[in-house]
Amino acid sequence: LFARMTVWHFKKDKRKEGFLEFDILLNLAHNEEGFRGSLSLLSQNDPNVATILTLWVDEETLNRSEKEFNQAVKKSNINTLKDLNSKIY
């Protein structure tokens, strides 16, 4: 399995709303071939941060999903997001 860890930095006090927006985007991943699951981790130290792990069957589907996800984020016009950082494992 391959994993993408994405750290979402939300605007002040917008994590709850941001998670609702993220859920819509995550539902797109559920339909992707090679998607195996996700895990959401909420920071207790910073209420405006969430870490999301998505799991993929292979590197090819992980890379393809990243391109599609980035396009979906741009199209969705998420207004609660301050910053987004991804790492692949």
PDB file of N, CA and C in Angstrom:
ATOM      1  N   LEU A   1       0.828  -1.191   0.000  1.00  0.00           N
ATOM      2  CA  LEU A   1       0.000   0.000   0.000  1.00  0.00           C
ATOM      3  C   LEU A   1       0.867   1.247   0.000  1.00  0.00           C
ATOM      4  N   PHE A   2       0.334   2.312  -0.583  1.00  0.00           N
ATOM      5  CA  PHE A   2       0.969   3.616  -0.579  1.00  0.00           C
ATOM      6  C   PHE A   2       0.049   4.578   0.156  1.00  0.00           C
ATOM      7  N   ALA A   3       0.653   5.508   0.883  1.00  0.00           N
ATOM      8  CA  ALA A   3      -0.137   6.458   1.663  1.00  0.00           C
ATOM      9  C   ALA A   3       0.244   7.889   1.314  1.00  0.00           C
ATOM     10  N   ARG A   4      -0.754   8.740   1.309  1.00  0.00           N
ATOM     11  CA  ARG A   4      -0.530  10.177   1.202  1.00  0.00           C
ATOM     12  C   ARG A   4      -0.978  10.793   2.517  1.00  0.00           C
ATOM     13  N   MET A   5      -0.090  11.563   3.120  1.00  0.00           N
ATOM     14  CA  MET A   5      -0.437  12.286   4.329  1.00  0.00           C
ATOM     15  C   MET A   5      -0.576  13.758   3.950  1.00  0.00           C
ATOM     16  N   THR A   6      -1.750  14.303   4.182  1.00  0.00           N
ATOM     17  CA  THR A   6      -2.011  15.694   3.862  1.00  0.00           C
ATOM     18  C   THR A   6      -2.380  16.426   5.141  1.00  0.00           C
ATOM     19  N   VAL A   7      -1.671  17.516   5.394  1.00  0.00           N
ATOM     20  CA  VAL A   7      -1.957  18.346   6.558  1.00  0.00           C
ATOM     21  C   VAL A   7      -2.743  19.554   6.070  1.00  0.00           C
ATOM     22  N   TRP A   8      -3.955  19.656   6.594  1.00  0.00           N
ATOM     23  CA  TRP A   8      -4.858  20.755   6.246  1.00  0.00           C
ATOM     24  C   TRP A   8      -4.770  21.817   7.329  1.00  0.00           C
ATOM     25  N   HIS A   9      -4.460  23.032   6.938  1.00  0.00           N
ATOM     26  CA  HIS A   9      -4.447  24.180   7.844  1.00  0.00           C
ATOM     27  C   HIS A   9      -5.663  25.022   7.487  1.00  0.00           C
ATOM     28  N   PHE A  10      -6.612  25.052   8.395  1.00  0.00           N
ATOM     29  CA  PHE A  10      -7.847  25.796   8.152  1.00  0.00           C
ATOM     30  C   PHE A  10      -7.730  27.220   8.676  1.00  0.00           C
ATOM     31  N   LYS A  11      -8.525  28.085   8.115  1.00  0.00           N
ATOM     32  CA  LYS A  11      -8.626  29.432   8.656  1.00  0.00           C
ATOM     33  C   LYS A  11      -9.127  29.335  10.090  1.00  0.00           C
ATOM     34  N   LYS A  12      -8.839  30.344  10.885  1.00  0.00           N
ATOM     35  CA  LYS A  12      -9.164  30.326  12.317  1.00  0.00           C
ATOM     36  C   LYS A  12     -10.629  29.933  12.545  1.00  0.00           C
ATOM     37  N   ASP A  13     -10.805  28.913  13.372  1.00  0.00           N
ATOM     38  CA  ASP A  13     -12.127  28.411  13.791  1.00  0.00           C
ATOM     39  C   ASP A  13     -12.980  27.891  12.635  1.00  0.00           C
ATOM     40  N   LYS A  14     -12.350  27.407  11.567  1.00  0.00           N
ATOM     41  CA  LYS A  14     -13.090  26.906  10.401  1.00  0.00           C
ATOM     42  C   LYS A  14     -12.875  25.417  10.156  1.00  0.00           C
ATOM     43  N   ARG A  15     -12.273  24.708  11.131  1.00  0.00           N
ATOM     44  CA  ARG A  15     -11.988  23.288  10.911  1.00  0.00           C
ATOM     45  C   ARG A  15     -13.273  22.484  10.690  1.00  0.00           C
ATOM     46  N   LYS A  16     -14.297  22.730  11.468  1.00  0.00           N
ATOM     47  CA  LYS A  16     -15.539  21.963  11.321  1.00  0.00           C
ATOM     48  C   LYS A  16     -16.132  22.150   9.921  1.00  0.00           C
ATOM     49  N   GLU A  17     -16.227  23.389   9.480  1.00  0.00           N
ATOM     50  CA  GLU A  17     -16.760  23.667   8.140  1.00  0.00           C
ATOM     51  C   GLU A  17     -15.839  23.090   7.064  1.00  0.00           C
ATOM     52  N   GLY A  18     -14.531  23.207   7.305  1.00  0.00           N
ATOM     53  CA  GLY A  18     -13.560  22.676   6.359  1.00  0.00           C
ATOM     54  C   GLY A  18     -13.668  21.169   6.214  1.00  0.00           C
ATOM     55  N   PHE A  19     -13.921  20.484   7.328  1.00  0.00           N
ATOM     56  CA  PHE A  19     -14.085  19.037   7.271  1.00  0.00           C
ATOM     57  C   PHE A  19     -15.306  18.646   6.460  1.00  0.00           C
ATOM     58  N   LEU A  20     -16.360  19.418   6.553  1.00  0.00           N
ATOM     59  CA  LEU A  20     -17.548  19.137   5.742  1.00  0.00           C
ATOM     60  C   LEU A  20     -17.222  19.269   4.253  1.00  0.00           C
ATOM     61  N   GLU A  21     -16.460  20.301   3.911  1.00  0.00           N
ATOM     62  CA  GLU A  21     -16.037  20.478   2.520  1.00  0.00           C
ATOM     63  C   GLU A  21     -15.115  19.336   2.095  1.00  0.00           C
ATOM     64  N   PHE A  22     -14.205  18.946   3.000  1.00  0.00           N
ATOM     65  CA  PHE A  22     -13.284  17.859   2.696  1.00  0.00           C
ATOM     66  C   PHE A  22     -14.036  16.554   2.462  1.00  0.00           C
ATOM     67  N   ASP A  23     -15.069  16.288   3.249  1.00  0.00           N
ATOM     68  CA  ASP A  23     -15.860  15.062   3.084  1.00  0.00           C
ATOM     69  C   ASP A  23     -16.405  14.931   1.670  1.00  0.00           C
ATOM     70  N   ILE A  24     -16.842  16.033   1.107  1.00  0.00           N
ATOM     71  CA  ILE A  24     -17.347  16.014  -0.272  1.00  0.00           C
ATOM     72  C   ILE A  24     -16.238  15.571  -1.225  1.00  0.00           C
ATOM     73  N   LEU A  25     -15.037  16.116  -1.034  1.00  0.00           N
ATOM     74  CA  LEU A  25     -13.913  15.743  -1.885  1.00  0.00           C
ATOM     75  C   LEU A  25     -13.482  14.295  -1.649  1.00  0.00           C
ATOM     76  N   LEU A  26     -13.514  13.856  -0.401  1.00  0.00           N
ATOM     77  CA  LEU A  26     -13.113  12.487  -0.095  1.00  0.00           C
ATOM     78  C   LEU A  26     -14.062  11.472  -0.725  1.00  0.00           C
ATOM     79  N   ASN A  27     -15.321  11.815  -0.831  1.00  0.00           N
ATOM     80  CA  ASN A  27     -16.270  10.916  -1.490  1.00  0.00           C
ATOM     81  C   ASN A  27     -15.886  10.654  -2.943  1.00  0.00           C
ATOM     82  N   LEU A  28     -15.230  11.610  -3.578  1.00  0.00           N
ATOM     83  CA  LEU A  28     -14.730  11.396  -4.936  1.00  0.00           C
ATOM     84  C   LEU A  28     -13.682  10.284  -4.948  1.00  0.00           C
ATOM     85  N   ALA A  29     -12.836  10.256  -3.928  1.00  0.00           N
ATOM     86  CA  ALA A  29     -11.781   9.245  -3.847  1.00  0.00           C
ATOM     87  C   ALA A  29     -12.358   7.846  -3.689  1.00  0.00           C
ATOM     88  N   HIS A  30     -13.480   7.726  -2.993  1.00  0.00           N
ATOM     89  CA  HIS A  30     -14.092   6.411  -2.776  1.00  0.00           C
ATOM     90  C   HIS A  30     -14.447   5.731  -4.093  1.00  0.00           C
ATOM     91  N   ASN A  31     -14.660   6.512  -5.119  1.00  0.00           N
ATOM     92  CA  ASN A  31     -15.003   5.956  -6.427  1.00  0.00           C
ATOM     93  C   ASN A  31     -13.779   5.662  -7.282  1.00  0.00           C
ATOM     94  N   GLU A  32     -12.605   6.085  -6.817  1.00  0.00           N
ATOM     95  CA  GLU A  32     -11.376   5.888  -7.580  1.00  0.00           C
ATOM     96  C   GLU A  32     -10.902   4.439  -7.483  1.00  0.00           C
ATOM     97  N   GLU A  33     -10.484   3.909  -8.610  1.00  0.00           N
ATOM     98  CA  GLU A  33      -9.880   2.577  -8.623  1.00  0.00           C
ATOM     99  C   GLU A  33      -8.579   2.644  -7.828  1.00  0.00           C
ATOM    100  N   GLY A  34      -8.365   1.709  -6.944  1.00  0.00           N
ATOM    101  CA  GLY A  34      -7.140   1.660  -6.157  1.00  0.00           C
ATOM    102  C   GLY A  34      -7.234   2.321  -4.790  1.00  0.00           C
ATOM    103  N   PHE A  35      -8.326   3.007  -4.499  1.00  0.00           N
ATOM    104  CA  PHE A  35      -8.508   3.627  -3.189  1.00  0.00           C
ATOM    105  C   PHE A  35      -8.776   2.539  -2.162  1.00  0.00           C
ATOM    106  N   ARG A  36      -8.084   2.603  -1.010  1.00  0.00           N
ATOM    107  CA  ARG A  36      -8.243   1.564   0.001  1.00  0.00           C
ATOM    108  C   ARG A  36      -8.771   2.081   1.333  1.00  0.00           C
ATOM    109  N   GLY A  37      -8.778   3.396   1.545  1.00  0.00           N
ATOM    110  CA  GLY A  37      -9.321   3.916   2.788  1.00  0.00           C
ATOM    111  C   GLY A  37      -8.681   5.231   3.188  1.00  0.00           C
ATOM    112  N   SER A  38      -9.183   5.770   4.291  1.00  0.00           N
ATOM    113  CA  SER A  38      -8.645   7.034   4.786  1.00  0.00           C
ATOM    114  C   SER A  38      -8.758   7.083   6.301  1.00  0.00           C
ATOM    115  N   LEU A  39      -7.972   7.970   6.877  1.00  0.00           N
ATOM    116  CA  LEU A  39      -7.972   8.173   8.323  1.00  0.00           C
ATOM    117  C   LEU A  39      -7.788   9.661   8.568  1.00  0.00           C
ATOM    118  N   SER A  40      -8.653  10.240   9.381  1.00  0.00           N
ATOM    119  CA  SER A  40      -8.574  11.659   9.713  1.00  0.00           C
ATOM    120  C   SER A  40      -8.086  11.805  11.146  1.00  0.00           C
ATOM    121  N   LEU A  41      -7.074  12.635  11.344  1.00  0.00           N
ATOM    122  CA  LEU A  41      -6.497  12.875  12.669  1.00  0.00           C
ATOM    123  C   LEU A  41      -6.622  14.360  12.991  1.00  0.00           C
ATOM    124  N   LEU A  42      -7.243  14.668  14.116  1.00  0.00           N
ATOM    125  CA  LEU A  42      -7.432  16.055  14.521  1.00  0.00           C
ATOM    126  C   LEU A  42      -6.399  16.431  15.566  1.00  0.00           C
ATOM    127  N   SER A  43      -5.764  17.570  15.370  1.00  0.00           N
ATOM    128  CA  SER A  43      -4.758  18.045  16.308  1.00  0.00           C
ATOM    129  C   SER A  43      -5.413  18.554  17.583  1.00  0.00           C
ATOM    130  N   GLN A  44      -4.886  18.117  18.724  1.00  0.00           N
ATOM    131  CA  GLN A  44      -5.363  18.653  19.997  1.00  0.00           C
ATOM    132  C   GLN A  44      -4.627  19.943  20.348  1.00  0.00           C
ATOM    133  N   ASN A  45      -3.461  20.150  19.722  1.00  0.00           N
ATOM    134  CA  ASN A  45      -2.661  21.337  20.000  1.00  0.00           C
ATOM    135  C   ASN A  45      -3.080  22.539  19.162  1.00  0.00           C
ATOM    136  N   ASP A  46      -3.613  22.274  17.992  1.00  0.00           N
ATOM    137  CA  ASP A  46      -4.009  23.364  17.098  1.00  0.00           C
ATOM    138  C   ASP A  46      -5.386  23.045  16.534  1.00  0.00           C
ATOM    139  N   PRO A  47      -6.420  23.735  16.970  1.00  0.00           N
ATOM    140  CA  PRO A  47      -7.781  23.432  16.527  1.00  0.00           C
ATOM    141  C   PRO A  47      -8.042  23.774  15.059  1.00  0.00           C
ATOM    142  N   ASN A  48      -7.045  24.327  14.378  1.00  0.00           N
ATOM    143  CA  ASN A  48      -7.221  24.694  12.971  1.00  0.00           C
ATOM    144  C   ASN A  48      -6.448  23.774  12.033  1.00  0.00           C
ATOM    145  N   VAL A  49      -6.012  22.607  12.555  1.00  0.00           N
ATOM    146  CA  VAL A  49      -5.214  21.667  11.766  1.00  0.00           C
ATOM    147  C   VAL A  49      -5.847  20.280  11.795  1.00  0.00           C
ATOM    148  N   ALA A  50      -5.792  19.610  10.650  1.00  0.00           N
ATOM    149  CA  ALA A  50      -6.211  18.207  10.554  1.00  0.00           C
ATOM    150  C   ALA A  50      -5.222  17.490   9.645  1.00  0.00           C
ATOM    151  N   THR A  51      -4.905  16.254   9.983  1.00  0.00           N
ATOM    152  CA  THR A  51      -4.026  15.435   9.148  1.00  0.00           C
ATOM    153  C   THR A  51      -4.865  14.301   8.575  1.00  0.00           C
ATOM    154  N   ILE A  52      -4.790  14.135   7.265  1.00  0.00           N
ATOM    155  CA  ILE A  52      -5.584  13.127   6.574  1.00  0.00           C
ATOM    156  C   ILE A  52      -4.639  12.138   5.896  1.00  0.00           C
ATOM    157  N   LEU A  53      -4.841  10.859   6.166  1.00  0.00           N
ATOM    158  CA  LEU A  53      -4.099   9.802   5.478  1.00  0.00           C
ATOM    159  C   LEU A  53      -5.043   9.132   4.493  1.00  0.00           C
ATOM    160  N   THR A  54      -4.612   9.017   3.249  1.00  0.00           N
ATOM    161  CA  THR A  54      -5.370   8.227   2.278  1.00  0.00           C
ATOM    162  C   THR A  54      -4.475   7.087   1.821  1.00  0.00           C
ATOM    163  N   LEU A  55      -5.068   5.912   1.650  1.00  0.00           N
ATOM    164  CA  LEU A  55      -4.334   4.699   1.298  1.00  0.00           C
ATOM    165  C   LEU A  55      -4.706   4.255  -0.116  1.00  0.00           C
ATOM    166  N   TRP A  56      -3.677   3.858  -0.876  1.00  0.00           N
ATOM    167  CA  TRP A  56      -3.848   3.494  -2.280  1.00  0.00           C
ATOM    168  C   TRP A  56      -3.137   2.177  -2.559  1.00  0.00           C
ATOM    169  N   VAL A  57      -3.677   1.406  -3.468  1.00  0.00           N
ATOM    170  CA  VAL A  57      -3.159   0.078  -3.758  1.00  0.00           C
ATOM    171  C   VAL A  57      -1.750   0.118  -4.376  1.00  0.00           C
ATOM    172  N   ASP A  58      -1.447   1.140  -5.164  1.00  0.00           N
ATOM    173  CA  ASP A  58      -0.123   1.232  -5.776  1.00  0.00           C
ATOM    174  C   ASP A  58       0.231   2.690  -6.055  1.00  0.00           C
ATOM    175  N   GLU A  59       1.475   2.887  -6.445  1.00  0.00           N
ATOM    176  CA  GLU A  59       1.972   4.242  -6.657  1.00  0.00           C
ATOM    177  C   GLU A  59       1.280   4.939  -7.831  1.00  0.00           C
ATOM    178  N   GLU A  60       0.940   4.181  -8.843  1.00  0.00           N
ATOM    179  CA  GLU A  60       0.273   4.757 -10.013  1.00  0.00           C
ATOM    180  C   GLU A  60      -1.080   5.382  -9.640  1.00  0.00           C
ATOM    181  N   THR A  61      -1.894   4.656  -8.894  1.00  0.00           N
ATOM    182  CA  THR A  61      -3.206   5.204  -8.515  1.00  0.00           C
ATOM    183  C   THR A  61      -3.051   6.358  -7.532  1.00  0.00           C
ATOM    184  N   LEU A  62      -2.043   6.293  -6.656  1.00  0.00           N
ATOM    185  CA  LEU A  62      -1.791   7.390  -5.738  1.00  0.00           C
ATOM    186  C   LEU A  62      -1.454   8.662  -6.511  1.00  0.00           C
ATOM    187  N   ASN A  63      -0.552   8.557  -7.480  1.00  0.00           N
ATOM    188  CA  ASN A  63      -0.170   9.726  -8.275  1.00  0.00           C
ATOM    189  C   ASN A  63      -1.329  10.270  -9.093  1.00  0.00           C
ATOM    190  N   ARG A  64      -2.094   9.392  -9.695  1.00  0.00           N
ATOM    191  CA  ARG A  64      -3.249   9.818 -10.487  1.00  0.00           C
ATOM    192  C   ARG A  64      -4.270  10.528  -9.600  1.00  0.00           C
ATOM    193  N   SER A  65      -4.489   9.977  -8.412  1.00  0.00           N
ATOM    194  CA  SER A  65      -5.471  10.573  -7.507  1.00  0.00           C
ATOM    195  C   SER A  65      -5.030  11.960  -7.053  1.00  0.00           C
ATOM    196  N   GLU A  66      -3.742  12.164  -6.895  1.00  0.00           N
ATOM    197  CA  GLU A  66      -3.259  13.472  -6.441  1.00  0.00           C
ATOM    198  C   GLU A  66      -3.575  14.553  -7.473  1.00  0.00           C
ATOM    199  N   LYS A  67      -3.363  14.251  -8.733  1.00  0.00           N
ATOM    200  CA  LYS A  67      -3.683  15.211  -9.795  1.00  0.00           C
ATOM    201  C   LYS A  67      -5.176  15.520  -9.807  1.00  0.00           C
ATOM    202  N   GLU A  68      -5.977  14.485  -9.713  1.00  0.00           N
ATOM    203  CA  GLU A  68      -7.430  14.665  -9.736  1.00  0.00           C
ATOM    204  C   GLU A  68      -7.914  15.408  -8.494  1.00  0.00           C
ATOM    205  N   PHE A  69      -7.311  15.103  -7.343  1.00  0.00           N
ATOM    206  CA  PHE A  69      -7.706  15.763  -6.104  1.00  0.00           C
ATOM    207  C   PHE A  69      -7.363  17.255  -6.151  1.00  0.00           C
ATOM    208  N   ASN A  70      -6.165  17.570  -6.635  1.00  0.00           N
ATOM    209  CA  ASN A  70      -5.763  18.972  -6.722  1.00  0.00           C
ATOM    210  C   ASN A  70      -6.696  19.757  -7.643  1.00  0.00           C
ATOM    211  N   GLN A  71      -7.115  19.143  -8.733  1.00  0.00           N
ATOM    212  CA  GLN A  71      -8.064  19.793  -9.637  1.00  0.00           C
ATOM    213  C   GLN A  71      -9.402  19.998  -8.931  1.00  0.00           C
ATOM    214  N   ALA A  72      -9.842  19.004  -8.179  1.00  0.00           N
ATOM    215  CA  ALA A  72     -11.122  19.101  -7.472  1.00  0.00           C
ATOM    216  C   ALA A  72     -11.076  20.189  -6.402  1.00  0.00           C
ATOM    217  N   VAL A  73      -9.941  20.328  -5.703  1.00  0.00           N
ATOM    218  CA  VAL A  73      -9.800  21.367  -4.683  1.00  0.00           C
ATOM    219  C   VAL A  73      -9.911  22.742  -5.338  1.00  0.00           C
ATOM    220  N   LYS A  74      -9.247  22.915  -6.476  1.00  0.00           N
ATOM    221  CA  LYS A  74      -9.307  24.203  -7.168  1.00  0.00           C
ATOM    222  C   LYS A  74     -10.723  24.514  -7.637  1.00  0.00           C
ATOM    223  N   LYS A  75     -11.414  23.510  -8.165  1.00  0.00           N
ATOM    224  CA  LYS A  75     -12.773  23.707  -8.672  1.00  0.00           C
ATOM    225  C   LYS A  75     -13.774  23.944  -7.544  1.00  0.00           C
ATOM    226  N   SER A  76     -13.548  23.332  -6.380  1.00  0.00           N
ATOM    227  CA  SER A  76     -14.525  23.399  -5.295  1.00  0.00           C
ATOM    228  C   SER A  76     -14.551  24.755  -4.613  1.00  0.00           C
ATOM    229  N   ASN A  77     -13.479  25.538  -4.786  1.00  0.00           N
ATOM    230  CA  ASN A  77     -13.451  26.875  -4.209  1.00  0.00           C
ATOM    231  C   ASN A  77     -13.620  26.832  -2.686  1.00  0.00           C
ATOM    232  N   ILE A  78     -12.876  25.954  -2.030  1.00  0.00           N
ATOM    233  CA  ILE A  78     -12.939  25.814  -0.572  1.00  0.00           C
ATOM    234  C   ILE A  78     -12.519  27.131   0.073  1.00  0.00           C
ATOM    235  N   ASN A  79     -13.388  27.710   0.867  1.00  0.00           N
ATOM    236  CA  ASN A  79     -13.080  29.005   1.473  1.00  0.00           C
ATOM    237  C   ASN A  79     -12.636  28.896   2.931  1.00  0.00           C
ATOM    238  N   THR A  80     -12.512  27.688   3.456  1.00  0.00           N
ATOM    239  CA  THR A  80     -12.084  27.512   4.844  1.00  0.00           C
ATOM    240  C   THR A  80     -10.613  27.119   4.930  1.00  0.00           C
ATOM    241  N   LEU A  81      -9.986  26.835   3.801  1.00  0.00           N
ATOM    242  CA  LEU A  81      -8.621  26.324   3.767  1.00  0.00           C
ATOM    243  C   LEU A  81      -7.607  27.462   3.718  1.00  0.00           C
ATOM    244  N   LYS A  82      -6.625  27.377   4.607  1.00  0.00           N
ATOM    245  CA  LYS A  82      -5.549  28.365   4.639  1.00  0.00           C
ATOM    246  C   LYS A  82      -4.331  27.834   3.898  1.00  0.00           C
ATOM    247  N   ASP A  83      -4.001  26.530   4.113  1.00  0.00           N
ATOM    248  CA  ASP A  83      -2.821  25.930   3.508  1.00  0.00           C
ATOM    249  C   ASP A  83      -2.998  24.415   3.449  1.00  0.00           C
ATOM    250  N   LEU A  84      -2.265  23.777   2.530  1.00  0.00           N
ATOM    251  CA  LEU A  84      -2.391  22.339   2.323  1.00  0.00           C
ATOM    252  C   LEU A  84      -1.003  21.801   1.987  1.00  0.00           C
ATOM    253  N   ASN A  85      -0.512  20.814   2.758  1.00  0.00           N
ATOM    254  CA  ASN A  85       0.792  20.210   2.515  1.00  0.00           C
ATOM    255  C   ASN A  85       0.634  18.693   2.416  1.00  0.00           C
ATOM    256  N   SER A  86       1.250  18.084   1.385  1.00  0.00           N
ATOM    257  CA  SER A  86       1.153  16.633   1.205  1.00  0.00           C
ATOM    258  C   SER A  86       2.531  15.988   1.183  1.00  0.00           C
ATOM    259  N   LYS A  87       2.581  14.756   1.705  1.00  0.00           N
ATOM    260  CA  LYS A  87       3.772  13.913   1.625  1.00  0.00           C
ATOM    261  C   LYS A  87       3.309  12.515   1.262  1.00  0.00           C
ATOM    262  N   ILE A  88       4.145  11.810   0.515  1.00  0.00           N
ATOM    263  CA  ILE A  88       3.815  10.444   0.086  1.00  0.00           C
ATOM    264  C   ILE A  88       4.738   9.458   0.791  1.00  0.00           C
ATOM    265  N   TYR A  89       4.133   8.352   1.266  1.00  0.00           N
ATOM    266  CA  TYR A  89       4.888   7.313   1.973  1.00  0.00           C
ATOM    267  C   TYR A  89       4.666   5.970   1.324  1.00  0.00           C
TER     268      TYR A  89
END
